[in-house]
Amino acid sequence: EDQVTQSPEALRLQEGESSSLNCSYTVSGLRGLFWYRQDPGKGPEFLFTLYSAGEEKEKERLKATLTKKESFLHITAPKPEDSATYLCAVQANAGNNRKLIWGLGTSLAVNP
Amino acid sequence: GAGVSQSPSNKVTEKGKDVELRCDPISGHTALYWYRQSLGQGLEFLIYFQGNSAPDKSGLPSDRFSAERTGGSVSTLTIQRTEQRDSAMYRCASSLGPEVYETQYFGPGTRLLVL
């Protein structure tokens, strides 16, 4: 069964304290892995798509990496405005399937 | 242009009533997705539209749930004979096309409460 597990569930950092969020997945052929950010009361906001092991993408203080079993979202020198829930999702490579399987997210709080 | 819009933003209904939730995608987006997000649960895929057709309905939880899309634009998710377990945030997303590299843009959601 396709599955996504994110860890930790919650993370509290001091401003400037770098860390990483983990997304472990099992899927019958990966079409893509997605990272989204979700602020309270809002819909998820797209960050990155990764397609194959070894791929990396960066945006400001965020960098996403992908292996055959997991993805990491590295946050370098975070700021309070990076506080949000970070969601990971995968799409399996199967015919007409467009379904995204989502993790439960990591709730990140960055203290000033 | 404007982002994905959903209405109503909140809906309170009584058990057994039917409800309709509306999604207005970004203009020009051909793909549209419905998701359900319950407290403590991850986003759950319900249905995907490409144009007016729905190639993937695999996430609809029961035959009480249906969705349609007309004119390749607005979509309506209908829940018949609502039950308390249907209470959740219902989110809609759209993308330019159906391919994985097409970013899905999410609306603000409709919070449904079934009493």
PDB file of C-alpha atoms in Angstrom:
ATOM      1  CA  GLU A   1       0.000   0.000   0.000  1.00  0.00           C
ATOM      2  CA  ASP A   2       1.265   3.461  -0.913  1.00  0.00           C
ATOM      3  CA  GLN A   3       2.156   5.376   2.227  1.00  0.00           C
ATOM      4  CA  VAL A   4       3.833   8.592   3.368  1.00  0.00           C
ATOM      5  CA  THR A   5       5.230   9.121   6.867  1.00  0.00           C
ATOM      6  CA  GLN A   6       6.579  12.442   8.046  1.00  0.00           C
ATOM      7  CA  SER A   7       8.781  13.082  11.061  1.00  0.00           C
ATOM      8  CA  PRO A   8       8.962  14.694  13.452  1.00  0.00           C
ATOM      9  CA  GLU A   9       5.291  15.552  14.011  1.00  0.00           C
ATOM     10  CA  ALA A  10       6.313  18.861  15.547  1.00  0.00           C
ATOM     11  CA  LEU A  11       9.566  20.789  15.685  1.00  0.00           C
ATOM     12  CA  ARG A  12      10.452  23.921  17.578  1.00  0.00           C
ATOM     13  CA  LEU A  13      13.577  25.830  16.529  1.00  0.00           C
ATOM     14  CA  GLN A  14      15.263  29.013  17.534  1.00  0.00           C
ATOM     15  CA  GLU A  15      15.716  31.578  14.788  1.00  0.00           C
ATOM     16  CA  GLY A  16      18.874  30.671  12.891  1.00  0.00           C
ATOM     17  CA  GLU A  17      18.921  27.050  14.100  1.00  0.00           C
ATOM     18  CA  SER A  18      19.079  24.851  10.993  1.00  0.00           C
ATOM     19  CA  SER A  19      17.326  21.491  10.854  1.00  0.00           C
ATOM     20  CA  SER A  20      15.748  18.911   8.560  1.00  0.00           C
ATOM     21  CA  LEU A  21      12.286  17.440   8.132  1.00  0.00           C
ATOM     22  CA  ASN A  22      11.885  13.876   6.934  1.00  0.00           C
ATOM     23  CA  CYS A  23       9.383  12.309   4.558  1.00  0.00           C
ATOM     24  CA  SER A  24       9.573   8.526   4.165  1.00  0.00           C
ATOM     25  CA  TYR A  25       7.500   6.916   1.460  1.00  0.00           C
ATOM     26  CA  THR A  26       6.536   3.594  -0.021  1.00  0.00           C
ATOM     27  CA  VAL A  27       4.965   3.742  -3.435  1.00  0.00           C
ATOM     28  CA  SER A  28       4.658   1.408  -6.392  1.00  0.00           C
ATOM     29  CA  GLY A  29       6.756   3.498  -8.735  1.00  0.00           C
ATOM     30  CA  LEU A  30       7.262   7.173  -7.983  1.00  0.00           C
ATOM     31  CA  ARG A  31       5.943   9.693 -10.457  1.00  0.00           C
ATOM     32  CA  GLY A  32       6.724  12.652  -8.213  1.00  0.00           C
ATOM     33  CA  LEU A  33       7.218  13.768  -4.614  1.00  0.00           C
ATOM     34  CA  PHE A  34       5.829  17.105  -3.520  1.00  0.00           C
ATOM     35  CA  TRP A  35       6.499  19.473  -0.648  1.00  0.00           C
ATOM     36  CA  TYR A  36       3.860  21.980   0.379  1.00  0.00           C
ATOM     37  CA  ARG A  37       3.646  24.544   3.141  1.00  0.00           C
ATOM     38  CA  GLN A  38       0.357  25.122   4.969  1.00  0.00           C
ATOM     39  CA  ASP A  39      -0.350  28.110   7.178  1.00  0.00           C
ATOM     40  CA  PRO A  40      -3.191  27.926   9.728  1.00  0.00           C
ATOM     41  CA  GLY A  41      -6.597  28.322   8.124  1.00  0.00           C
ATOM     42  CA  LYS A  42      -5.191  28.292   4.586  1.00  0.00           C
ATOM     43  CA  GLY A  43      -4.782  25.812   1.779  1.00  0.00           C
ATOM     44  CA  PRO A  44      -1.433  24.141   1.081  1.00  0.00           C
ATOM     45  CA  GLU A  45       1.036  26.227  -0.886  1.00  0.00           C
ATOM     46  CA  PHE A  46       3.366  24.492  -3.338  1.00  0.00           C
ATOM     47  CA  LEU A  47       7.091  24.462  -2.628  1.00  0.00           C
ATOM     48  CA  PHE A  48       8.850  21.763  -4.664  1.00  0.00           C
ATOM     49  CA  THR A  49       8.402  18.732  -6.902  1.00  0.00           C
ATOM     50  CA  LEU A  50      11.124  16.069  -7.040  1.00  0.00           C
ATOM     51  CA  TYR A  51      11.071  13.282  -9.614  1.00  0.00           C
ATOM     52  CA  SER A  52      14.099  11.054  -9.181  1.00  0.00           C
ATOM     53  CA  ALA A  53      16.610   9.964  -6.576  1.00  0.00           C
ATOM     54  CA  GLY A  54      19.518  12.361  -6.253  1.00  0.00           C
ATOM     55  CA  GLU A  55      17.486  15.373  -7.292  1.00  0.00           C
ATOM     56  CA  GLU A  56      17.713  18.538  -5.198  1.00  0.00           C
ATOM     57  CA  LYS A  57      15.795  21.809  -5.356  1.00  0.00           C
ATOM     58  CA  GLU A  58      16.267  25.041  -3.431  1.00  0.00           C
ATOM     59  CA  LYS A  59      14.171  28.065  -2.632  1.00  0.00           C
ATOM     60  CA  GLU A  60      15.433  30.726  -0.264  1.00  0.00           C
ATOM     61  CA  ARG A  61      16.187  28.972   3.051  1.00  0.00           C
ATOM     62  CA  LEU A  62      14.662  25.656   1.949  1.00  0.00           C
ATOM     63  CA  LYS A  63      16.312  22.785   0.146  1.00  0.00           C
ATOM     64  CA  ALA A  64      14.574  19.527  -0.747  1.00  0.00           C
ATOM     65  CA  THR A  65      16.409  16.299  -1.528  1.00  0.00           C
ATOM     66  CA  LEU A  66      15.197  12.881  -2.651  1.00  0.00           C
ATOM     67  CA  THR A  67      16.408   9.311  -2.289  1.00  0.00           C
ATOM     68  CA  LYS A  68      14.669   6.085  -3.272  1.00  0.00           C
ATOM     69  CA  LYS A  69      12.995   5.834   0.121  1.00  0.00           C
ATOM     70  CA  GLU A  70      12.775   9.323   1.573  1.00  0.00           C
ATOM     71  CA  SER A  71      12.973  13.038   1.085  1.00  0.00           C
ATOM     72  CA  PHE A  72      14.401  15.693   3.339  1.00  0.00           C
ATOM     73  CA  LEU A  73      13.432  19.318   3.599  1.00  0.00           C
ATOM     74  CA  HIS A  74      16.437  21.174   4.952  1.00  0.00           C
ATOM     75  CA  ILE A  75      15.784  24.547   6.544  1.00  0.00           C
ATOM     76  CA  THR A  76      18.860  26.745   6.847  1.00  0.00           C
ATOM     77  CA  ALA A  77      18.902  29.614   9.366  1.00  0.00           C
ATOM     78  CA  PRO A  78      15.109  29.663   9.698  1.00  0.00           C
ATOM     79  CA  LYS A  79      13.153  32.794  10.495  1.00  0.00           C
ATOM     80  CA  PRO A  80       9.855  33.097  12.419  1.00  0.00           C
ATOM     81  CA  GLU A  81       7.998  33.512   9.128  1.00  0.00           C
ATOM     82  CA  ASP A  82       9.018  29.962   8.226  1.00  0.00           C
ATOM     83  CA  SER A  83       6.661  28.719  10.947  1.00  0.00           C
ATOM     84  CA  ALA A  84       4.027  26.547   9.280  1.00  0.00           C
ATOM     85  CA  THR A  85       3.051  22.942   8.710  1.00  0.00           C
ATOM     86  CA  TYR A  86       5.132  21.310   5.988  1.00  0.00           C
ATOM     87  CA  LEU A  87       3.366  18.598   4.017  1.00  0.00           C
ATOM     88  CA  CYS A  88       4.851  15.901   1.839  1.00  0.00           C
ATOM     89  CA  ALA A  89       2.902  13.988  -0.810  1.00  0.00           C
ATOM     90  CA  VAL A  90       3.702  11.374  -3.459  1.00  0.00           C
ATOM     91  CA  GLN A  91       2.099  10.431  -6.723  1.00  0.00           C
ATOM     92  CA  ALA A  92       2.403   6.852  -7.924  1.00  0.00           C
ATOM     93  CA  ASN A  93       3.328   6.082 -11.499  1.00  0.00           C
ATOM     94  CA  ALA A  94       0.243   4.157 -12.570  1.00  0.00           C
ATOM     95  CA  GLY A  95      -1.929   4.806 -15.592  1.00  0.00           C
ATOM     96  CA  ASN A  96      -4.530   7.525 -15.121  1.00  0.00           C
ATOM     97  CA  ASN A  97      -3.694   7.848 -11.459  1.00  0.00           C
ATOM     98  CA  ARG A  98      -3.397  11.465 -10.417  1.00  0.00           C
ATOM     99  CA  LYS A  99      -3.982  10.796  -6.740  1.00  0.00           C
ATOM    100  CA  LEU A 100      -1.591  12.359  -4.263  1.00  0.00           C
ATOM    101  CA  ILE A 101      -0.893  10.392  -1.077  1.00  0.00           C
ATOM    102  CA  TRP A 102      -0.236  12.849   1.716  1.00  0.00           C
ATOM    103  CA  GLY A 103       1.674  12.656   4.975  1.00  0.00           C
ATOM    104  CA  LEU A 104       0.305  14.172   8.165  1.00  0.00           C
ATOM    105  CA  GLY A 105       2.842  16.976   8.106  1.00  0.00           C
ATOM    106  CA  THR A 106       5.481  18.450  10.375  1.00  0.00           C
ATOM    107  CA  SER A 107       4.407  21.472  12.368  1.00  0.00           C
ATOM    108  CA  LEU A 108       7.361  23.843  12.546  1.00  0.00           C
ATOM    109  CA  ALA A 109       7.598  26.704  15.014  1.00  0.00           C
ATOM    110  CA  VAL A 110      10.536  29.107  14.789  1.00  0.00           C
ATOM    111  CA  ASN A 111      11.034  31.287  17.818  1.00  0.00           C
ATOM    112  CA  PRO A 112      12.612  34.746  17.455  1.00  0.00           C
TER     113      PRO A 112
ATOM    114  CA  GLY B   1      -5.905  36.296 -12.161  1.00  0.00           C
ATOM    115  CA  ALA B   2      -7.631  35.203  -8.986  1.00  0.00           C
ATOM    116  CA  GLY B   3      -6.732  32.006  -7.223  1.00  0.00           C
ATOM    117  CA  VAL B   4      -8.946  29.010  -6.577  1.00  0.00           C
ATOM    118  CA  SER B   5     -12.124  30.005  -4.795  1.00  0.00           C
ATOM    119  CA  GLN B   6     -14.501  27.834  -2.820  1.00  0.00           C
ATOM    120  CA  SER B   7     -17.936  28.439  -1.403  1.00  0.00           C
ATOM    121  CA  PRO B   8     -19.329  28.469   1.125  1.00  0.00           C
ATOM    122  CA  SER B   9     -16.392  28.958   3.455  1.00  0.00           C
ATOM    123  CA  ASN B  10     -18.339  27.307   6.247  1.00  0.00           C
ATOM    124  CA  LYS B  11     -21.378  25.048   6.149  1.00  0.00           C
ATOM    125  CA  VAL B  12     -23.326  23.707   9.098  1.00  0.00           C
ATOM    126  CA  THR B  13     -25.975  21.142   8.311  1.00  0.00           C
ATOM    127  CA  GLU B  14     -28.083  18.558  10.033  1.00  0.00           C
ATOM    128  CA  LYS B  15     -27.482  14.854   9.690  1.00  0.00           C
ATOM    129  CA  GLY B  16     -29.382  13.468   6.730  1.00  0.00           C
ATOM    130  CA  LYS B  17     -29.456  16.668   4.687  1.00  0.00           C
ATOM    131  CA  ASP B  18     -27.722  17.033   1.314  1.00  0.00           C
ATOM    132  CA  VAL B  19     -24.991  19.629   0.813  1.00  0.00           C
ATOM    133  CA  GLU B  20     -23.300  21.110  -2.237  1.00  0.00           C
ATOM    134  CA  LEU B  21     -19.802  22.524  -2.138  1.00  0.00           C
ATOM    135  CA  ARG B  22     -18.547  24.671  -4.958  1.00  0.00           C
ATOM    136  CA  CYS B  23     -15.082  25.137  -6.443  1.00  0.00           C
ATOM    137  CA  ASP B  24     -14.085  27.773  -8.957  1.00  0.00           C
ATOM    138  CA  PRO B  25     -10.632  26.919 -10.344  1.00  0.00           C
ATOM    139  CA  ILE B  26      -8.036  29.272 -11.729  1.00  0.00           C
ATOM    140  CA  SER B  27      -9.050  30.393 -15.197  1.00  0.00           C
ATOM    141  CA  GLY B  28      -7.480  28.175 -17.857  1.00  0.00           C
ATOM    142  CA  HIS B  29      -6.710  25.294 -15.515  1.00  0.00           C
ATOM    143  CA  THR B  30      -7.958  22.056 -17.047  1.00  0.00           C
ATOM    144  CA  ALA B  31      -7.328  19.768 -14.072  1.00  0.00           C
ATOM    145  CA  LEU B  32      -9.337  19.988 -10.866  1.00  0.00           C
ATOM    146  CA  TYR B  33      -9.006  17.952  -7.666  1.00  0.00           C
ATOM    147  CA  TRP B  34     -11.140  17.521  -4.555  1.00  0.00           C
ATOM    148  CA  TYR B  35      -9.592  16.575  -1.219  1.00  0.00           C
ATOM    149  CA  ARG B  36     -10.885  16.098   2.318  1.00  0.00           C
ATOM    150  CA  GLN B  37      -8.841  17.098   5.350  1.00  0.00           C
ATOM    151  CA  SER B  38     -10.038  15.895   8.731  1.00  0.00           C
ATOM    152  CA  LEU B  39      -8.597  16.918  12.083  1.00  0.00           C
ATOM    153  CA  GLY B  40      -5.549  14.807  12.775  1.00  0.00           C
ATOM    154  CA  GLN B  41      -5.706  13.207   9.359  1.00  0.00           C
ATOM    155  CA  GLY B  42      -3.762  13.931   6.228  1.00  0.00           C
ATOM    156  CA  LEU B  43      -5.271  15.296   3.058  1.00  0.00           C
ATOM    157  CA  GLU B  44      -7.391  12.578   1.470  1.00  0.00           C
ATOM    158  CA  PHE B  45      -7.848  12.510  -2.307  1.00  0.00           C
ATOM    159  CA  LEU B  46     -11.460  12.286  -3.433  1.00  0.00           C
ATOM    160  CA  ILE B  47     -11.705  12.840  -7.197  1.00  0.00           C
ATOM    161  CA  TYR B  48      -9.820  14.287 -10.146  1.00  0.00           C
ATOM    162  CA  PHE B  49     -11.295  16.003 -13.207  1.00  0.00           C
ATOM    163  CA  GLN B  50      -9.608  16.579 -16.529  1.00  0.00           C
ATOM    164  CA  GLY B  51     -11.914  18.936 -18.365  1.00  0.00           C
ATOM    165  CA  ASN B  52     -15.440  17.754 -17.618  1.00  0.00           C
ATOM    166  CA  SER B  53     -14.588  14.094 -17.234  1.00  0.00           C
ATOM    167  CA  ALA B  54     -13.409  12.330 -14.092  1.00  0.00           C
ATOM    168  CA  PRO B  55     -10.772   9.714 -14.942  1.00  0.00           C
ATOM    169  CA  ASP B  56     -10.055   9.046 -11.268  1.00  0.00           C
ATOM    170  CA  LYS B  57     -12.910   8.799  -8.766  1.00  0.00           C
ATOM    171  CA  SER B  58     -11.103   6.281  -6.623  1.00  0.00           C
ATOM    172  CA  GLY B  59     -11.120   8.419  -3.488  1.00  0.00           C
ATOM    173  CA  LEU B  60     -14.869   8.979  -3.160  1.00  0.00           C
ATOM    174  CA  PRO B  61     -15.668   7.278   0.168  1.00  0.00           C
ATOM    175  CA  SER B  62     -19.196   6.130  -0.652  1.00  0.00           C
ATOM    176  CA  ASP B  63     -21.991   6.476  -3.180  1.00  0.00           C
ATOM    177  CA  ARG B  64     -23.327   9.380  -1.109  1.00  0.00           C
ATOM    178  CA  PHE B  65     -20.506  11.438  -2.587  1.00  0.00           C
ATOM    179  CA  SER B  66     -20.616  12.688  -6.154  1.00  0.00           C
ATOM    180  CA  ALA B  67     -19.031  15.481  -8.118  1.00  0.00           C
ATOM    181  CA  GLU B  68     -19.484  17.117 -11.445  1.00  0.00           C
ATOM    182  CA  ARG B  69     -17.723  19.729 -13.483  1.00  0.00           C
ATOM    183  CA  THR B  70     -19.392  21.768 -16.170  1.00  0.00           C
ATOM    184  CA  GLY B  71     -17.883  23.882 -18.931  1.00  0.00           C
ATOM    185  CA  GLY B  72     -14.444  22.710 -17.901  1.00  0.00           C
ATOM    186  CA  SER B  73     -14.582  25.196 -15.059  1.00  0.00           C
ATOM    187  CA  VAL B  74     -16.723  25.205 -11.918  1.00  0.00           C
ATOM    188  CA  SER B  75     -17.078  21.974  -9.990  1.00  0.00           C
ATOM    189  CA  THR B  76     -19.635  20.927  -7.423  1.00  0.00           C
ATOM    190  CA  LEU B  77     -19.098  18.243  -4.786  1.00  0.00           C
ATOM    191  CA  THR B  78     -22.388  16.875  -3.486  1.00  0.00           C
ATOM    192  CA  ILE B  79     -22.780  14.862  -0.318  1.00  0.00           C
ATOM    193  CA  GLN B  80     -26.175  13.228   0.084  1.00  0.00           C
ATOM    194  CA  ARG B  81     -27.695  12.171   3.392  1.00  0.00           C
ATOM    195  CA  THR B  82     -24.817  13.670   5.335  1.00  0.00           C
ATOM    196  CA  GLU B  83     -23.433  11.885   8.363  1.00  0.00           C
ATOM    197  CA  GLN B  84     -21.463  13.293  11.277  1.00  0.00           C
ATOM    198  CA  ARG B  85     -18.318  11.547  10.039  1.00  0.00           C
ATOM    199  CA  ASP B  86     -18.503  13.711   6.890  1.00  0.00           C
ATOM    200  CA  SER B  87     -17.499  16.711   9.003  1.00  0.00           C
ATOM    201  CA  ALA B  88     -14.163  17.941   7.667  1.00  0.00           C
ATOM    202  CA  MET B  89     -12.455  20.623   5.615  1.00  0.00           C
ATOM    203  CA  TYR B  90     -13.066  20.048   1.932  1.00  0.00           C
ATOM    204  CA  ARG B  91     -10.360  21.465  -0.291  1.00  0.00           C
ATOM    205  CA  CYS B  92     -10.260  21.966  -4.017  1.00  0.00           C
ATOM    206  CA  ALA B  93      -7.147  22.389  -6.120  1.00  0.00           C
ATOM    207  CA  SER B  94      -6.558  23.102  -9.784  1.00  0.00           C
ATOM    208  CA  SER B  95      -3.618  22.785 -12.104  1.00  0.00           C
ATOM    209  CA  LEU B  96      -2.885  23.924 -15.641  1.00  0.00           C
ATOM    210  CA  GLY B  97      -2.877  20.313 -16.833  1.00  0.00           C
ATOM    211  CA  PRO B  98      -2.886  16.815 -15.392  1.00  0.00           C
ATOM    212  CA  GLU B  99       0.811  16.056 -15.508  1.00  0.00           C
ATOM    213  CA  VAL B 100       2.827  15.648 -12.334  1.00  0.00           C
ATOM    214  CA  TYR B 101       4.930  18.705 -13.111  1.00  0.00           C
ATOM    215  CA  GLU B 102       1.836  20.891 -13.087  1.00  0.00           C
ATOM    216  CA  THR B 103       1.616  22.573  -9.708  1.00  0.00           C
ATOM    217  CA  GLN B 104      -1.653  22.114  -7.834  1.00  0.00           C
ATOM    218  CA  TYR B 105      -3.008  25.369  -6.417  1.00  0.00           C
ATOM    219  CA  PHE B 106      -5.332  25.006  -3.468  1.00  0.00           C
ATOM    220  CA  GLY B 107      -8.383  26.993  -2.500  1.00  0.00           C
ATOM    221  CA  PRO B 108      -9.164  28.162   1.038  1.00  0.00           C
ATOM    222  CA  GLY B 109     -11.514  25.235   1.651  1.00  0.00           C
ATOM    223  CA  THR B 110     -15.055  24.709   2.878  1.00  0.00           C
ATOM    224  CA  ARG B 111     -15.402  23.667   6.486  1.00  0.00           C
ATOM    225  CA  LEU B 112     -18.365  21.292   6.801  1.00  0.00           C
ATOM    226  CA  LEU B 113     -19.936  20.523  10.149  1.00  0.00           C
ATOM    227  CA  VAL B 114     -22.678  17.918  10.306  1.00  0.00           C
ATOM    228  CA  LEU B 115     -24.675  18.073  13.527  1.00  0.00           C
TER     229      LEU B 115
END
